[in-house]
Short mmCIF file of C-alpha atoms in Angstrom, two decimals:
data_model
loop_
_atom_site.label_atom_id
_atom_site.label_comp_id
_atom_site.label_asym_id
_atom_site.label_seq_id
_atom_site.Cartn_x
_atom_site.Cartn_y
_atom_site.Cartn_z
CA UNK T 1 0.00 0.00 0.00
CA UNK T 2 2.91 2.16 0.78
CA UNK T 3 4.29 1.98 -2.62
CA UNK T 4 1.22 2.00 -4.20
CA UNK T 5 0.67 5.44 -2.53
CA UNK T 6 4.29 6.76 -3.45
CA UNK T 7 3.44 5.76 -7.15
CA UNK T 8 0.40 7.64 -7.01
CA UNK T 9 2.02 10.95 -5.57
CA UNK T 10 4.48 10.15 -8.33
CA UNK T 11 1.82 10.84 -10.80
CA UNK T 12 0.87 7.30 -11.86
CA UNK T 13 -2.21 6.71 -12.89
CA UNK T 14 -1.70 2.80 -13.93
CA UNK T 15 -4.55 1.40 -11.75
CA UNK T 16 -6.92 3.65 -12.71
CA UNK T 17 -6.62 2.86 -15.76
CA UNK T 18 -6.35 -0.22 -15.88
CA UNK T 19 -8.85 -2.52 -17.67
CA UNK T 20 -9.80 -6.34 -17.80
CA UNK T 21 -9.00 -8.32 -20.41
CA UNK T 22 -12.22 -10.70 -20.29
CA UNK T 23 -10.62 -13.56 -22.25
CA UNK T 24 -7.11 -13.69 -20.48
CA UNK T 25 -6.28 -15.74 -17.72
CA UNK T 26 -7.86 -14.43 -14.69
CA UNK T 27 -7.72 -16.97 -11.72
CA UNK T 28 -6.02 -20.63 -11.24
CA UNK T 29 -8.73 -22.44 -9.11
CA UNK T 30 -8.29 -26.51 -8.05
CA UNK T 31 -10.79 -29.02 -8.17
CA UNK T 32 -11.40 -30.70 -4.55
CA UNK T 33 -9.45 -34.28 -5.86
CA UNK T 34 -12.85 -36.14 -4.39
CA UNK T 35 -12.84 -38.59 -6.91
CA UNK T 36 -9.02 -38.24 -7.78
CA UNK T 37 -6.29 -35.96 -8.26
CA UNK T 38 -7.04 -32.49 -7.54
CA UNK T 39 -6.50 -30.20 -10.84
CA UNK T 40 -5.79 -26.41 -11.61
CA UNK T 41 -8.73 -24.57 -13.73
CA UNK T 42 -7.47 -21.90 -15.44
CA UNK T 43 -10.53 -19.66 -15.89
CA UNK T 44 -10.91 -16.31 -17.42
CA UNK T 45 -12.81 -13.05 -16.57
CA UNK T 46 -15.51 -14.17 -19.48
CA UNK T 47 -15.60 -17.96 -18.28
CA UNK T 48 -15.98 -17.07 -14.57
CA UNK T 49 -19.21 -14.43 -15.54
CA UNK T 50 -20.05 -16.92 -17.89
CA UNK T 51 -20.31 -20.14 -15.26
CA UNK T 52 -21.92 -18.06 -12.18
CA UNK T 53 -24.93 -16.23 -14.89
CA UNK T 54 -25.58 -20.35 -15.79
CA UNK T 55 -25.27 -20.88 -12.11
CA UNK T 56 -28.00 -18.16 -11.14
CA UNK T 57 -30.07 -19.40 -14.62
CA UNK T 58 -30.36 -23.23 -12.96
CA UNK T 59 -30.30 -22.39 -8.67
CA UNK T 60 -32.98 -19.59 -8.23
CA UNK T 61 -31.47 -17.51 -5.06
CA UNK T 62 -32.57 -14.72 -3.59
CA UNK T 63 -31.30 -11.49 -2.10
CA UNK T 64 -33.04 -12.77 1.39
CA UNK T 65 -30.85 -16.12 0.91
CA UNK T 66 -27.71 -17.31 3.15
CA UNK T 67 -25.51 -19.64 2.21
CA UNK T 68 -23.18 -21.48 4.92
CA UNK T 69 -19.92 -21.58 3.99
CA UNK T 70 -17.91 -24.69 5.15
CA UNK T 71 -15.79 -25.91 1.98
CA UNK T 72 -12.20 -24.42 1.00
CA UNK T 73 -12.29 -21.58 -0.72
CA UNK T 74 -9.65 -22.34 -2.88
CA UNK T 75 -11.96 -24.87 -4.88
CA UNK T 76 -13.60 -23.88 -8.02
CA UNK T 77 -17.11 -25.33 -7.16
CA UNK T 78 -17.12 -23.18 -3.41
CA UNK T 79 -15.55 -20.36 -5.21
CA UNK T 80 -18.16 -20.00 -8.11
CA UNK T 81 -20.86 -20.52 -5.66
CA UNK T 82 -19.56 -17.76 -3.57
CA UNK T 83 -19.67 -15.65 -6.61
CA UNK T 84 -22.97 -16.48 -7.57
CA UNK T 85 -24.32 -15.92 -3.73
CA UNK T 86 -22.79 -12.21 -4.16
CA UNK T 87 -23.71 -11.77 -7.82
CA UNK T 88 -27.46 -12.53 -6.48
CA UNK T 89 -26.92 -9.67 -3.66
CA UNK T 90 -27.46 -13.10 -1.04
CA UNK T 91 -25.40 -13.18 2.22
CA UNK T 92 -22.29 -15.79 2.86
CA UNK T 93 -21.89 -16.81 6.35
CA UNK T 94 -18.03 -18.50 6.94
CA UNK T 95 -18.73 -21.60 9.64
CA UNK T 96 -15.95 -23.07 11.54
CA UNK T 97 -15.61 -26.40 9.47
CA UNK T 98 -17.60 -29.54 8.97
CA UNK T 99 -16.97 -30.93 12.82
CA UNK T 100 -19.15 -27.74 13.83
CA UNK T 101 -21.72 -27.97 11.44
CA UNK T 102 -24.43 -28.72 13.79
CA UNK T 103 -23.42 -25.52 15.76
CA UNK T 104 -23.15 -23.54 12.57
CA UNK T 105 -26.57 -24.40 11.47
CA UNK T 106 -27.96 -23.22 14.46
CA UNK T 107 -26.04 -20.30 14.12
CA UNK T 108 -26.22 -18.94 11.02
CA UNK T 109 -29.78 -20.76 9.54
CA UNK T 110 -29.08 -21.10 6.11
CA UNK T 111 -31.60 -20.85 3.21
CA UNK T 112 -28.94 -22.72 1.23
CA UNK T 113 -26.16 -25.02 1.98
CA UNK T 114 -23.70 -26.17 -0.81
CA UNK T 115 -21.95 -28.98 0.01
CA UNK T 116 -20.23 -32.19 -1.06
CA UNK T 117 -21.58 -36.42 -0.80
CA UNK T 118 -19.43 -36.60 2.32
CA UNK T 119 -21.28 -34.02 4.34
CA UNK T 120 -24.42 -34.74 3.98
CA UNK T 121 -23.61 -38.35 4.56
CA UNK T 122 -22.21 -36.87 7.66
CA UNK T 123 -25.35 -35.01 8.92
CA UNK T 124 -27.65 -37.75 8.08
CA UNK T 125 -25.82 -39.62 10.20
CA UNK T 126 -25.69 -36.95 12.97
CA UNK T 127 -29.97 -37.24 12.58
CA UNK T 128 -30.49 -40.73 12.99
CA UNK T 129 -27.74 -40.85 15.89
CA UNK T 130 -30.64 -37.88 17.68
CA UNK T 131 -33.42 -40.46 16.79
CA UNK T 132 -31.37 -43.13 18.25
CA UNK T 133 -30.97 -41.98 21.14
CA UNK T 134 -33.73 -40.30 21.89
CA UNK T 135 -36.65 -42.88 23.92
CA UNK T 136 -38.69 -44.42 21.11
CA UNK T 137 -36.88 -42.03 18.79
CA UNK T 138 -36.71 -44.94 15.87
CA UNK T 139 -39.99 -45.68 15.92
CA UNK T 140 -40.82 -41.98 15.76
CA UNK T 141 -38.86 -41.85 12.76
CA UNK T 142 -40.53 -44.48 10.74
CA UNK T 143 -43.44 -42.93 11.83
CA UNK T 144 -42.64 -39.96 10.12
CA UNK T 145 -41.37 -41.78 7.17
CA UNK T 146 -44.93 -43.08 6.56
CA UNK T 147 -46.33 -40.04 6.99
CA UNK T 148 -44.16 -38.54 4.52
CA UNK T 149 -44.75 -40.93 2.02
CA UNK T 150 -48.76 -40.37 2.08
CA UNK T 151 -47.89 -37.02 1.70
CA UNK T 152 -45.85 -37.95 -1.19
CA UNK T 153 -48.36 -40.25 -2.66
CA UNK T 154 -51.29 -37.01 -2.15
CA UNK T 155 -49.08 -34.78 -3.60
CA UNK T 156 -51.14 -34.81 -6.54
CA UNK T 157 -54.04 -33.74 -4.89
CA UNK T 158 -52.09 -31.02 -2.87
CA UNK T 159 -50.33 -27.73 -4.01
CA UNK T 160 -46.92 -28.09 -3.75
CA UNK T 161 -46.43 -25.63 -1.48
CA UNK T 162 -48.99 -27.52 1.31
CA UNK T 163 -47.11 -30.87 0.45
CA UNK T 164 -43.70 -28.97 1.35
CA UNK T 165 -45.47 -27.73 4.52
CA UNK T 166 -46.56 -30.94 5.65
CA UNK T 167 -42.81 -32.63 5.56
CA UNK T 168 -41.76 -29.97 7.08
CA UNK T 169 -44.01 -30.10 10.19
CA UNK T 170 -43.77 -33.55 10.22
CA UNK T 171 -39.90 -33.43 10.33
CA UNK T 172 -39.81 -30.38 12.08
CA UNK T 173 -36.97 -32.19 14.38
CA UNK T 174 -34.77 -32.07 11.67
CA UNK T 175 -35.47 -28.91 9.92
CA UNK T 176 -34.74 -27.65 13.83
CA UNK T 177 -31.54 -29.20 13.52
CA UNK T 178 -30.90 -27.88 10.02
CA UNK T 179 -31.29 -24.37 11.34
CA UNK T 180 -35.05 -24.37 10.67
CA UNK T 181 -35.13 -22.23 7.07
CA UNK T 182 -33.08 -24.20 4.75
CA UNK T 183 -35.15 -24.49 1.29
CA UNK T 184 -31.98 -25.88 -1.47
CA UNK T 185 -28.87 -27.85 -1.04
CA UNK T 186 -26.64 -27.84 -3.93
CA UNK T 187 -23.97 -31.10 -3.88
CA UNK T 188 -21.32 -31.80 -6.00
CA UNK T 189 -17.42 -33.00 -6.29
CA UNK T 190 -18.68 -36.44 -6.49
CA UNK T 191 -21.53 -38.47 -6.94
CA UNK T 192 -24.17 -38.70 -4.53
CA UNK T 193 -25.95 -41.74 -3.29
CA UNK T 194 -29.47 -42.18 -4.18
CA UNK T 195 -30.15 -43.37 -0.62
CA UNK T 196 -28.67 -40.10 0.52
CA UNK T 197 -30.66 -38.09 -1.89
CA UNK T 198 -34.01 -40.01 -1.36
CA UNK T 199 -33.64 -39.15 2.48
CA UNK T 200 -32.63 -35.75 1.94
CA UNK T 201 -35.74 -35.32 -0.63
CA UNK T 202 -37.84 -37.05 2.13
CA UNK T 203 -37.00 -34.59 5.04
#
């Protein structure tokens, strides 16, 4: 800063004048190496705009929206996201890593969490391990599994937004544990299970 300032004084006017070439190279992100090697994406200023205005075309957020943070940043998939979140005028709250993500749920209480298989894995886990140990907590939770699939089987006869309602009053436990306003995850970096994805669709 103290050179830059001593430049100025000098008379240079080289940053203010400076201007973005769109189709040079303009950042060297990695991919996370989840299923392999991590790789260096060399993106320009037209392929970064270009990936975050198909990002906001395919996830509808909102300027009301918070995304939890909890990936490196360094990665081109938390890094886009992050872009798009700010691009949308939406709010980025930084957690303290995946061991606290229960804590940083309640915290922050997300409207969207992007994530990777792992995680969620992780916090369905975390779910079931509350129903576990909670008294009759398993057989509460096939309870609500039933009831969730009527819904699912009704959901014809229901607008989607009283469908959406019902899950989430009948899971309310772990919507609570989600942070209570979470409506989108967005996964990726690998593959993700369909088990994990049916569950995840069912809460």
């Amino acid at each position: 800063l103290s050179r830059g300032d001593a430049l100025r004084q000098a008379g240079s006017r080289s940053y203010e004048n400076h201007t973005a070439d769109a189709d040079a190279p303009g950042v060297l992100l990695y991919t996370c190496g989840t299923p392999g090697i991590a790789r260096g994406i060399l993106l320009s200023q037209r392929g970064i705009c270009a990936n975050v205005t198909a990002l906001c075309k395919t996830v509808k957020l909102r300027e009301t929206d918070r995304m939890l943070s909890h990936l490196p940043l360094f990665q081109s998939y938390e890094c886009t996201m992050h872009l798009a979140m700010l691009y949308s005028g939406a709010c980025i709250a930084f957690g303290d890593g995946i061991r606290h993500m229960p804590s940083d749920l309640a915290l922050f209480r997300p409207t969207v969490l992007v994530t990777v298989p792992a995680v969620l894995e992780f916090m369905a886990r975390f779910v079931e391990k509350g129903y576990a140990g909670a008294r009759g907590g398993k057989l509460l939770l096939g309870v609500q599994r039933a009831a969730t699939g009527v819904v699912s089987h009704t959901v014809g006869h229901l607008s989607r937004s009283t469908a959406e309602r019902s899950r989430r009053t009948i899971f309310s436990t772990v919507h609570s544990f989600m942070g209570g306003r979470l409506r989108a995850v967005a996964v990726g970096g690998a593959p993700l299970s369909a088990e994990i994805f049916r569950r995840f669709e069912q809460f």
